[in-house]
Coordinates of C-alpha atoms in Angstrom, one line a residue:
Chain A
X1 CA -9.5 10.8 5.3
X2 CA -11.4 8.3 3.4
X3 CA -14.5 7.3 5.3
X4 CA -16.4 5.4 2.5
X5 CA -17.8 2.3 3.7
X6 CA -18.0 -1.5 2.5
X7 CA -21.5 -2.9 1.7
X8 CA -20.8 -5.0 5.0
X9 CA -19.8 -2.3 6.8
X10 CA -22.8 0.1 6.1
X11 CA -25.2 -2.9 7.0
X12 CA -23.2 -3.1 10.9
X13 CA -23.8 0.9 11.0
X14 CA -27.7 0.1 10.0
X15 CA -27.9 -3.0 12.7
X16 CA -26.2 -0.5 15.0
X17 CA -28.5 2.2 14.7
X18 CA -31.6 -0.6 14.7
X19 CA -30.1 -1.9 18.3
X20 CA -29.7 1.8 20.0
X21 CA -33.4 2.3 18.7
X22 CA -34.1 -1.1 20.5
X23 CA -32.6 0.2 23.7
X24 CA -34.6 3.4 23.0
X25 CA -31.0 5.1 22.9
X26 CA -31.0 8.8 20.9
X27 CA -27.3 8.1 20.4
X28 CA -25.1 5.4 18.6
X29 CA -22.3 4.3 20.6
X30 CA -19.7 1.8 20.2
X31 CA -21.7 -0.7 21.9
X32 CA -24.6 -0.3 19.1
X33 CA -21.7 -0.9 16.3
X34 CA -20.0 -3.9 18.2
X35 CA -23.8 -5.5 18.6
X36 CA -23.7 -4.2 14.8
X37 CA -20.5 -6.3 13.8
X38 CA -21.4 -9.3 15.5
X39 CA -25.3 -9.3 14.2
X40 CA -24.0 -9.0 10.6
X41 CA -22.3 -12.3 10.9
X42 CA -20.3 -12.5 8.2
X43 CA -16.7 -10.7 7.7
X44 CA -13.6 -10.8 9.1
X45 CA -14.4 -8.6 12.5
X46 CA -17.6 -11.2 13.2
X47 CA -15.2 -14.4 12.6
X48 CA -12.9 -13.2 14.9
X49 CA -15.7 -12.5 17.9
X50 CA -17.0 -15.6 17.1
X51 CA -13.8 -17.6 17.7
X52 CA -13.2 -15.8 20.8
X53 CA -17.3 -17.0 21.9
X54 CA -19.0 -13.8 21.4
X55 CA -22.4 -14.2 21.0
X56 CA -25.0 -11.7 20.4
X57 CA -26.5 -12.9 23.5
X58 CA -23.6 -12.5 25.9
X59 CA -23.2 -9.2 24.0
X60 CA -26.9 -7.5 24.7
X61 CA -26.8 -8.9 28.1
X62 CA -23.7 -7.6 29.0
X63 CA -24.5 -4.2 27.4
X64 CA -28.0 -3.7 29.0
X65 CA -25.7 -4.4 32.3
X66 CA -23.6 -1.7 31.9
X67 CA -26.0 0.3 30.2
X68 CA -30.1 1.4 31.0
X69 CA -33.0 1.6 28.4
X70 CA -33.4 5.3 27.4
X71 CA -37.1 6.8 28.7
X72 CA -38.6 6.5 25.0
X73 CA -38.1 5.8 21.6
X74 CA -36.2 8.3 19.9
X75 CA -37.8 9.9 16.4
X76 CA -37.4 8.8 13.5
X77 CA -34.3 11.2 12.3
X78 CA -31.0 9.7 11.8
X79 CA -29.5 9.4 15.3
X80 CA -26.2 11.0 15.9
X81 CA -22.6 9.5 16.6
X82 CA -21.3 9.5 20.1
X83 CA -17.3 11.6 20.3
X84 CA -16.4 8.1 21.2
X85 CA -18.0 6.4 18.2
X86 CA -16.8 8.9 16.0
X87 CA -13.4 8.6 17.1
X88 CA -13.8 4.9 16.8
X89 CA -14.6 5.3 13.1
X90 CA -11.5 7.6 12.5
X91 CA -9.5 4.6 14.2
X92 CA -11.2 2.4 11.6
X93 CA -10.4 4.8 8.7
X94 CA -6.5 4.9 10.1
X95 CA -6.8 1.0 10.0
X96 CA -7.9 0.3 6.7
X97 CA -5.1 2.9 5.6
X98 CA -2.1 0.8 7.0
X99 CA -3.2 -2.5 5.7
X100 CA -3.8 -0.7 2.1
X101 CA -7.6 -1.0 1.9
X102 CA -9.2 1.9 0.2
X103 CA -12.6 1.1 1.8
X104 CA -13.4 0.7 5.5
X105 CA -14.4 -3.1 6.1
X106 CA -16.5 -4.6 8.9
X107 CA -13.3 -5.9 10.6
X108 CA -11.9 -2.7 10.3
X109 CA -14.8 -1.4 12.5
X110 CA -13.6 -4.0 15.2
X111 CA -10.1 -2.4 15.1
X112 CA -11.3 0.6 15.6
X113 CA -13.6 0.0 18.5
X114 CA -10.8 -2.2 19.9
X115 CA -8.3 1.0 19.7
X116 CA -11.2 3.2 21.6
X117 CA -10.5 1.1 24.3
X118 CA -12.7 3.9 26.6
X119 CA -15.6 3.1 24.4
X120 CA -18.6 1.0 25.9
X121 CA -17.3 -1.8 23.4
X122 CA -14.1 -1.9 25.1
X123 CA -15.5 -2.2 28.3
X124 CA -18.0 -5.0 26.9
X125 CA -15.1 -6.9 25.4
X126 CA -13.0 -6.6 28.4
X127 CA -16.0 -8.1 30.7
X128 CA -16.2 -10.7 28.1
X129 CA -13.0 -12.1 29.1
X130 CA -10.9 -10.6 25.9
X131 CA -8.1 -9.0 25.7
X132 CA -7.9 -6.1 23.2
X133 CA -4.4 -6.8 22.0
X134 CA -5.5 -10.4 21.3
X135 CA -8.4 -9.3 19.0
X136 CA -6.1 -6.8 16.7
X137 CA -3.7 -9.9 16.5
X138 CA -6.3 -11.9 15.4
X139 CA -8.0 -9.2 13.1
X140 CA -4.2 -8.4 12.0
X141 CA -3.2 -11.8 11.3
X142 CA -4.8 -13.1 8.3
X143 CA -4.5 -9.7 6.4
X144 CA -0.3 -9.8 7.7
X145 CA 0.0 -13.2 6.5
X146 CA -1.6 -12.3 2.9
X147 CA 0.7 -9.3 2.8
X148 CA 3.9 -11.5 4.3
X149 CA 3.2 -13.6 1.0
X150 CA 3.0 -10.6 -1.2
X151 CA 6.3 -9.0 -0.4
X152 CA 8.2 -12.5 -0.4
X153 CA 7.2 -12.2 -4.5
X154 CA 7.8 -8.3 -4.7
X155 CA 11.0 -7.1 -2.1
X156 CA 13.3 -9.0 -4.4
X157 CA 12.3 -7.1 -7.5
X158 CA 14.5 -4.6 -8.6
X159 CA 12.3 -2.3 -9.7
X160 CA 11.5 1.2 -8.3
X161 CA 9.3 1.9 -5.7
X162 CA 6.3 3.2 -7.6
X163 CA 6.1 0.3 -10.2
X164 CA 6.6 -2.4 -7.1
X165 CA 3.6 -0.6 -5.1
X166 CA 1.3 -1.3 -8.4
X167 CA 2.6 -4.9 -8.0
X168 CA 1.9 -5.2 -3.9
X169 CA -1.4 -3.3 -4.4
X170 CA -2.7 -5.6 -7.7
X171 CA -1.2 -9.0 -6.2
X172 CA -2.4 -8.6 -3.1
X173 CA -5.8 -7.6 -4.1
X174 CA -5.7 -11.0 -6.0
X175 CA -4.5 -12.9 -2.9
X176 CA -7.2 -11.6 -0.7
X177 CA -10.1 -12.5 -3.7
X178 CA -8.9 -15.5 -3.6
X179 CA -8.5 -16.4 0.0
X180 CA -11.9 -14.9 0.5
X181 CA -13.3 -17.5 -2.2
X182 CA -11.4 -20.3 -0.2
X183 CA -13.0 -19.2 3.3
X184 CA -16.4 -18.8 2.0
X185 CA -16.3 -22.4 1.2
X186 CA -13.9 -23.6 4.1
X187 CA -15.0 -21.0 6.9
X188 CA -11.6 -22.0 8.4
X189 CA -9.2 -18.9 8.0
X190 CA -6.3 -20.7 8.2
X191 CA -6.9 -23.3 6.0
X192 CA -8.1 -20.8 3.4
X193 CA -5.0 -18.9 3.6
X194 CA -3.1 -22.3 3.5
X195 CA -5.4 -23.2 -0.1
X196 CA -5.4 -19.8 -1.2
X197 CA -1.3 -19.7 -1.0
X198 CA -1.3 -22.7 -2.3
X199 CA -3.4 -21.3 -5.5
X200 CA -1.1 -18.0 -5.5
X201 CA 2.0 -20.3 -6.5
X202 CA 5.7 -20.1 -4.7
X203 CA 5.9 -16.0 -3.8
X204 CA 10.1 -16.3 -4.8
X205 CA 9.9 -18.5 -7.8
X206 CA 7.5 -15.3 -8.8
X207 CA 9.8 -12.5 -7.7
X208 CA 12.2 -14.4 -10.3
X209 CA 9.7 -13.9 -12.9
X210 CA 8.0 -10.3 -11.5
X211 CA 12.2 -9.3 -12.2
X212 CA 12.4 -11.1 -15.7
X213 CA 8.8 -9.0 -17.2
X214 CA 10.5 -5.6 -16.4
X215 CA 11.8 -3.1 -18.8
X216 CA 15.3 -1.8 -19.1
X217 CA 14.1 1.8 -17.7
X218 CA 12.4 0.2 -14.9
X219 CA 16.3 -1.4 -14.3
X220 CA 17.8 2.1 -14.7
X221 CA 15.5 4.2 -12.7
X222 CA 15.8 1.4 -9.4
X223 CA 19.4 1.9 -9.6
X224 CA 19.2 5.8 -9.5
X225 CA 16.1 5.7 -6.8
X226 CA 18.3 3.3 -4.2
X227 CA 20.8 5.5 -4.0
X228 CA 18.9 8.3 -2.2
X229 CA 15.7 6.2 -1.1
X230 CA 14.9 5.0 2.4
X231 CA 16.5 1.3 3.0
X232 CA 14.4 -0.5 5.7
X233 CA 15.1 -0.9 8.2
X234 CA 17.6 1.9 8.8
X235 CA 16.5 4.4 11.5
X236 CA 15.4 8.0 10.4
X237 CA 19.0 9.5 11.7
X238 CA 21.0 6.5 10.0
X239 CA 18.9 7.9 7.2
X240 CA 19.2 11.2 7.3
X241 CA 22.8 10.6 7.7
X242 CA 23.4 8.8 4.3
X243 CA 21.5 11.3 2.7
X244 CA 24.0 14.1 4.1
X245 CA 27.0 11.9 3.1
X246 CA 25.2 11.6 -0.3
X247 CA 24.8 15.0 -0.7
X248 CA 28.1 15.7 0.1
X249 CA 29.4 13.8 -2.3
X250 CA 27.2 15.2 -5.0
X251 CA 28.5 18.9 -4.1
X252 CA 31.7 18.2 -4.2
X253 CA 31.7 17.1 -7.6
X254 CA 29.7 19.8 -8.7
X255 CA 32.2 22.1 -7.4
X256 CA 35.1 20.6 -8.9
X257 CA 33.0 20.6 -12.5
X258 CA 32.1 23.6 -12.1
X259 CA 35.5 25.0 -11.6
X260 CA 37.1 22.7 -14.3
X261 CA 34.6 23.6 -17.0
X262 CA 34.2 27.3 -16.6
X263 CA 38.1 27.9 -16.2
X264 CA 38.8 25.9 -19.0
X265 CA 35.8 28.2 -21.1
X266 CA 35.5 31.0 -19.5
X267 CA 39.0 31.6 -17.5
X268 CA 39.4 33.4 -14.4
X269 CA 37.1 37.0 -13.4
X270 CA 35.3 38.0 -10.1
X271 CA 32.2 36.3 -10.9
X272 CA 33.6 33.1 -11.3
X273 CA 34.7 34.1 -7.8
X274 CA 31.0 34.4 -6.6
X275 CA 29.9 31.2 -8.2
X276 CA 33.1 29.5 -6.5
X277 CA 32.2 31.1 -2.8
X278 CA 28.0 30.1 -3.5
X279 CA 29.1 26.5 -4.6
X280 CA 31.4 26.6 -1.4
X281 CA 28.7 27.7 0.7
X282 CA 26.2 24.9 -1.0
X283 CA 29.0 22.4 0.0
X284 CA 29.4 23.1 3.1
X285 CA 26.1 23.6 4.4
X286 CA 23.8 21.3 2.3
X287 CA 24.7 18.1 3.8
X288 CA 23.7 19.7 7.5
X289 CA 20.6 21.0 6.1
X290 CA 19.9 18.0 4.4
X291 CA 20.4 15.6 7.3
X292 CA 18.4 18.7 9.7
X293 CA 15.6 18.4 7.0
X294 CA 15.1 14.7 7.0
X295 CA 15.0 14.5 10.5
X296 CA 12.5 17.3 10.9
X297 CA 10.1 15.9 7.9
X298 CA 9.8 12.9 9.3
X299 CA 9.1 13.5 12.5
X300 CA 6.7 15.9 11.4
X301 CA 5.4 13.4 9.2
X302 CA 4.8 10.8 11.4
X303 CA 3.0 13.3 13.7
X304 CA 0.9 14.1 11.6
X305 CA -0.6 10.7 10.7
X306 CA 0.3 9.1 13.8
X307 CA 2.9 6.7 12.7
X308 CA 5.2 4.6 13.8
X309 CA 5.1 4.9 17.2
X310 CA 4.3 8.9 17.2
X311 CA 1.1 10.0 18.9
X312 CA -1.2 11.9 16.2
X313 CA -0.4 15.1 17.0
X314 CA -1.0 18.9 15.6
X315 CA 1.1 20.7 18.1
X316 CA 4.1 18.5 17.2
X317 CA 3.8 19.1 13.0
X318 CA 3.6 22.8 14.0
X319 CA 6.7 22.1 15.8
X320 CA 8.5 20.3 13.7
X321 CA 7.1 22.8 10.5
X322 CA 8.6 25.6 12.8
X323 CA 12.0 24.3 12.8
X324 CA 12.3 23.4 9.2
X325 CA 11.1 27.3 8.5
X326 CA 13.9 27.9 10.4
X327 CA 16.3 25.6 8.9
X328 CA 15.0 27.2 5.0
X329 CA 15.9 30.5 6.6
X330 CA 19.3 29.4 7.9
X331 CA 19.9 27.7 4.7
X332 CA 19.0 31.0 2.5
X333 CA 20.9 33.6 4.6
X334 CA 24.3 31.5 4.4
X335 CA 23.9 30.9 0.9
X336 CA 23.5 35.2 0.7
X337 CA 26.2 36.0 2.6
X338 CA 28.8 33.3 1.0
X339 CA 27.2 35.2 -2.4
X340 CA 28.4 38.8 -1.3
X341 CA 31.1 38.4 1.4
X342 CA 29.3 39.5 4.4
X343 CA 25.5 39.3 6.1
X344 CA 24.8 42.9 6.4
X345 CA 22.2 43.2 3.2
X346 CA 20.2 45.7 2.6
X347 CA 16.0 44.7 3.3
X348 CA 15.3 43.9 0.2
X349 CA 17.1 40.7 0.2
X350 CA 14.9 39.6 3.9
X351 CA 11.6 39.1 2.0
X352 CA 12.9 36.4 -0.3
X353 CA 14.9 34.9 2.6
X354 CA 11.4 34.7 4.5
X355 CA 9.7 33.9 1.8
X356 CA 12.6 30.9 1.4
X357 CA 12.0 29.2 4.9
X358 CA 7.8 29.8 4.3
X359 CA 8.3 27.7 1.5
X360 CA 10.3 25.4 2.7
X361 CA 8.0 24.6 6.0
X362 CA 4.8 24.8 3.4
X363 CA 6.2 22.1 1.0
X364 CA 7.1 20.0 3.7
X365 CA 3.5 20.3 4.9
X366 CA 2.1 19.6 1.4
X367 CA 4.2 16.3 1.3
X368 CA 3.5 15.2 4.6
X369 CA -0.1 15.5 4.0
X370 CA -0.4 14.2 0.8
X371 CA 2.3 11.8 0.5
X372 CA 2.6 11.0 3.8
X373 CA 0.1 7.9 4.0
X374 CA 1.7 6.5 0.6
X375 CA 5.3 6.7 2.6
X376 CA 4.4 5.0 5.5
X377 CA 2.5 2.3 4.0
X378 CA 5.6 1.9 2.3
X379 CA 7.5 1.6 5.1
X380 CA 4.9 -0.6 7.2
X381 CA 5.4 -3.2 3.9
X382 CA 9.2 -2.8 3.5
X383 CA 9.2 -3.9 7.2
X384 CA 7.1 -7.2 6.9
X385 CA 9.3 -10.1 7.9
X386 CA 9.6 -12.6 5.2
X387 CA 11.9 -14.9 6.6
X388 CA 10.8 -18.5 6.1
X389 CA 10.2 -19.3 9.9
X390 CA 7.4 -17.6 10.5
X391 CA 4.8 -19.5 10.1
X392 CA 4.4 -19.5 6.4
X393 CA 3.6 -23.3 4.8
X394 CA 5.8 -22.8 1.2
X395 CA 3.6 -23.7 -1.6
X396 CA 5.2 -26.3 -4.3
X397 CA 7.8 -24.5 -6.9
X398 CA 5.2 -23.0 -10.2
Chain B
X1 CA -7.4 -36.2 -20.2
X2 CA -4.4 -35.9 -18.3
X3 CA -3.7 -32.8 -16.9
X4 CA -0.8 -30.7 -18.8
X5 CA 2.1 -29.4 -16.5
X6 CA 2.6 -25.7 -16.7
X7 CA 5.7 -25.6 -18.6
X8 CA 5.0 -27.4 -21.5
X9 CA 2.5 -24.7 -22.2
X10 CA 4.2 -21.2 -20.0
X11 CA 5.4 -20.4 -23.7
X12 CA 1.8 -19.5 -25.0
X13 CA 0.3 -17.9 -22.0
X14 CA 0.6 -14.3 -23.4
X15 CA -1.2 -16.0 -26.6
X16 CA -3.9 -17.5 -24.1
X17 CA -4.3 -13.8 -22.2
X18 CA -4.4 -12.2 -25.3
X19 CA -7.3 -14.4 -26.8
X20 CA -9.5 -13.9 -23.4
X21 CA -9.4 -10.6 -23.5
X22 CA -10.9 -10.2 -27.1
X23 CA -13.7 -11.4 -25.6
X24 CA -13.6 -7.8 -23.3
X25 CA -11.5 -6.1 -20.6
X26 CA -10.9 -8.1 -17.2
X27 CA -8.9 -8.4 -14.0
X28 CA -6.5 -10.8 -13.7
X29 CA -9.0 -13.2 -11.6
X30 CA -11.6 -12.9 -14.2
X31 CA -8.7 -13.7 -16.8
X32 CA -8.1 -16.5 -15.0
X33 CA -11.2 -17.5 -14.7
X34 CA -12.4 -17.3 -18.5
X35 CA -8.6 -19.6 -19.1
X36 CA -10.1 -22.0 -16.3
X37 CA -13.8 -22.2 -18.5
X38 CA -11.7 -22.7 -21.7
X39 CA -10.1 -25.4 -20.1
X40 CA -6.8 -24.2 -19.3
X41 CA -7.9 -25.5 -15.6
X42 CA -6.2 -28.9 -16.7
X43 CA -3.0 -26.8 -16.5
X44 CA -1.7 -26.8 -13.1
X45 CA -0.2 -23.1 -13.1
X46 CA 0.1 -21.1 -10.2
X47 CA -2.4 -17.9 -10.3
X48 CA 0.7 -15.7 -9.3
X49 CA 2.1 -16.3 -12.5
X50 CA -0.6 -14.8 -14.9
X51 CA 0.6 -11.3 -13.4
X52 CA 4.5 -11.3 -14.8
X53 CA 3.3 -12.5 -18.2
X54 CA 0.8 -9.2 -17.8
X55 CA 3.3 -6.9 -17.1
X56 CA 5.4 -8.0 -20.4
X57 CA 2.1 -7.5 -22.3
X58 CA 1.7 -3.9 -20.8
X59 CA 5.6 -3.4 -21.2
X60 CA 5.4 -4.5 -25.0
X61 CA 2.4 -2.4 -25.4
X62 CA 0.1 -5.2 -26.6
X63 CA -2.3 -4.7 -23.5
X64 CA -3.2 -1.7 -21.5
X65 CA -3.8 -1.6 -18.0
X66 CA -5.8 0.4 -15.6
X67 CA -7.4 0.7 -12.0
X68 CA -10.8 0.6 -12.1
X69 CA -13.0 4.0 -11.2
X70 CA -16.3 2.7 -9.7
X71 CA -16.1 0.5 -6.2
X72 CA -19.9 -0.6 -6.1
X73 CA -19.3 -1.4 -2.4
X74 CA -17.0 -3.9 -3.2
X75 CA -14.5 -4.7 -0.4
X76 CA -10.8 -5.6 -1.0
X77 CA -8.6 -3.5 -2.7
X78 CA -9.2 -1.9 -6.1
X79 CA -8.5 -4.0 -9.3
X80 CA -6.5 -3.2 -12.2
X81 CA -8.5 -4.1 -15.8
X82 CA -6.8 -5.2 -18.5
X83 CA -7.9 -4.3 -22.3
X84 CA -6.6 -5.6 -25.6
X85 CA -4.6 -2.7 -27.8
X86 CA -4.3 -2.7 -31.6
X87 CA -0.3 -3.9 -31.4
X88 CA -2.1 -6.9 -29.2
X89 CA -4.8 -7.5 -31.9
X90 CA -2.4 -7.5 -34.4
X91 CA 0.3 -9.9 -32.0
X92 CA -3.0 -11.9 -31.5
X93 CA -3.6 -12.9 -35.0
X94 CA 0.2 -14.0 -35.4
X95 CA 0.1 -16.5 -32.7
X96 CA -3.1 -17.4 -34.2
X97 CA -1.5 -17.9 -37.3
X98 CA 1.7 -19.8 -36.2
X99 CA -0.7 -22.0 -33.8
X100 CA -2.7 -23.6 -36.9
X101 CA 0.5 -24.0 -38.8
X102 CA 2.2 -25.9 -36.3
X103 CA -0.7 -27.8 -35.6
X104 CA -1.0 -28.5 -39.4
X105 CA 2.4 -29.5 -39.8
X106 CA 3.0 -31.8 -36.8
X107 CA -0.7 -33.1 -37.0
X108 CA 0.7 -34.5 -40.7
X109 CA 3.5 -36.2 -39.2
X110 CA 2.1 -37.6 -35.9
X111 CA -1.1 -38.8 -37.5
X112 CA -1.1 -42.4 -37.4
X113 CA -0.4 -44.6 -40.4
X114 CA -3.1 -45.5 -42.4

């Protein structure tokens, strides 16, 4: 997980570790990072504190309530991260993730210390009169409204998915320059994302022309990539399901090619026997274990990272990694026994059906892990609502 | 002088990205930006637009594209930079060519009358 730091960032974690000096702490806690975020002043996390009257006054006051002055000043070494803080940091990692940041900003920090809600911070905010849901709203908002623009010009596109996650990451990355530019002048976020949108042009007068600049085997491959790729926003079984169906439909052509072409070549023997009863087995048990594996990747998936509504979760993807083991095992023993007629091999066949499901589990793993944060910020975008009424001004036509 | 609307001119952005990036390889704000200084901010196009007319460069192979390696602490998300290719050069120099020739040749006939 990617822990590197903006500039802004790194100066809260030095203002936080100045303050819990201060207090003659030997710890940073959350407490010394929110003092941190609203100290630095500037940034997204400190704009939103500010708007909801959080002073650095009220702040040290109401820490030094809740919390003594330590018996003396600690040494000079680095001083260590509280569990909490730590965790609050992950959080803040996690965060920058789903909103497609590759470094961790100061307002990032805020959503982490927010989602420790156990924290010191919390507690501090909470006394403060805020509510922690409000904050992430207001963190949230400007960077959904930024990405609400960006998929109005990209959704439409028919490109595939690889080529239209270059667009979202470039145009948005423009978007956000920009509406930094306009607040920096304004310090009014929502007039700078009004002037900044207004800058950007009409998001679908550009998904006309994003469509127009592509190549014909960008055309081709979005045609083959919908037919098996995730349409939001189906459900995982309603996916899994059309992927079975799919499937199905592939195998059963397959089979009847198969047949045609080697009978017409070869004609009849007993191997084209075997090869009829394997495709036979593929036929009938792919689509089940296609549909079985979908499910079980991503639920494991999700697990793993936390996602959509999963709790993070190791015991789950060892679960879920368990099952589709057993579902590569499953698969390799059928397709063994349709091949020979019955299922009472001798050993040697058991290693490479073990060694089928290991694989199968492993990969799945692999994927989750390396994939997995690429997927879902797929997903979290292909969910955005871009329907007109909600709250977007629409800029004049380019 | 009055401002130019953006589609008399749309035709000849690829021209106008092309020439900025002679100067050396940029991001599409900074490409925007060195249009703006050469004046092209008396043409009221929308920013959003510069990146479609990129992505036909890229597709036609006159530009390349790439995301840039070193953050410097930047925030925001990571920036794709832009260079010139020969076939651009070369694509460059055309429109440089049929530019002069069409400003010769209309400039005869709309000069005024002596």
């Amino acid at each position: 997980m990617s822990m590197i730091m903006s500039d802004q960032a790194r100066r809260v974690m030095t203002l936080a570790g100045k303050e819990a000096r201060r207090l003659r702490h030997d710890y940073v806690g959350t407490e010394h990072i929110l003092f941190g975020l609203v100290e630095e002043g500037a940034g997204l996390g400190a704009d939103v504190l500010e708007t909801f009257g959080v002073t650095s006054t009220k702040m040290r006051a109401e820490v030094e309530r809740l919390i003594a002055r330590g018996p003396a000043a600690p040494g000079p070494r680095e001083l260590p991260l509280t569990p909490r803080a730590r965790q609050a940091l992950a959080f803040a990692a996690d965060e920058a993730r789903l909103v497609s940041e590759p470094l961790v900003g100061a307002e990032h920090l805020l959503l982490g210390l927010v989602r420790e809600h156990e924290g010191v911070a919390g507690q501090v905010l909470r006394n403060l009169g805020l509510k922690l849901e409000a904050v992430r709203e207001a963190v949230l908002k400007i960077r959904v409204l930024q990405m609400t623009i960006v998929e109005r010009a990209v959704r439409p596109v028919r490109a595939t998915t690889p080529r239209k996650r270059k667009m979202r990451e470039e145009l948005l990355a423009h978007l956000s320059a920009i509406y930094d530019e306009e607040q920096a002048e304004r310090n009014d976020p929502a007039a700078a994302v009004r002037a900044a949108a207004e800058r950007f042009g009409d998001p679908t007068a550009l998904a006309r022309e994003l469509d127009r600049s592509l190549s014909w085997s960008e055309r081709v491959g979005y045609v083959a990539e919908r037919w098996f790729a995730w349409r939001a926003p189906e459900s995982v079984l309603r996916y899994a399901w059309r992927l079975a169906a799919n499937t199905l439909v592939v195998m059963v052509s397959a089979f009847f090619l198969t047949l045609v072409v080697t009978l017409a070549s070869v004609g009849w023997n007993h191997d084209i026997w075997t090869l009829l009863q394997v495709l036979a087995a593929l036929l009938a048990f792919a689509p089940p274990v296609v549909f079985l594996w979908t499910v079980g990747y991503l639920r494991m998936r999700d697990a793993m990272w936390g996602a959509f509504g999963s709790r993070r979760s190791l015991g789950r993807v060892w679960a879920w990694s368990a099952l589709l083991a057993l579902g590569g095992w499953g698969f390799a023993i059928a397709l063994a026994a349709a091949a020979d007629g019955d299922i009472s091999k001798p050993a040697e066949l058991w290693p490479s059906i073990a060694v089928a499901g290991f694989a199968a589990a492993a990969c799945s793993l692999l994927a989750a892990r390396y994939s997995g944060p690429m997927e879902i910020r797929d997903a979290i975008w292909a969910l955005l609502d871009v329907s007109a009424a909600n709250g977007l001004n629409d800029s004049e036509p380019a | 002088m009055e401002p130019i609307h953006g589609d008399k001119l749309r035709g000849h952005l690829e021209t106008l990205v092309l020439a900025t990036l002679e100067r050396g390889e940029a991001h599409g704000l900074e490409i925007l930006h060195r249009l703006e200084v050469g004046g092209y901010g008396l043409l009221r196009l929308k920013e959003g637009s510069l990146y479609p007319a990129l992505y036909r460069l890229e597709a036609a192979g006159q530009i390349a594209g790439a995301w840039e390696t070193g953050r410097h602490g930047r925030r925001g998300a990571r920036r794709r930079i832009y260079r010139l290719t020969t076939k651009g050069r070369r694509s460059l120099e055309r429109g440089r060519g049929e530019w002069q020739s069409f400003v010769a040749t209309l400039g005869g006939i709309l000069a005024a009358p002596a």
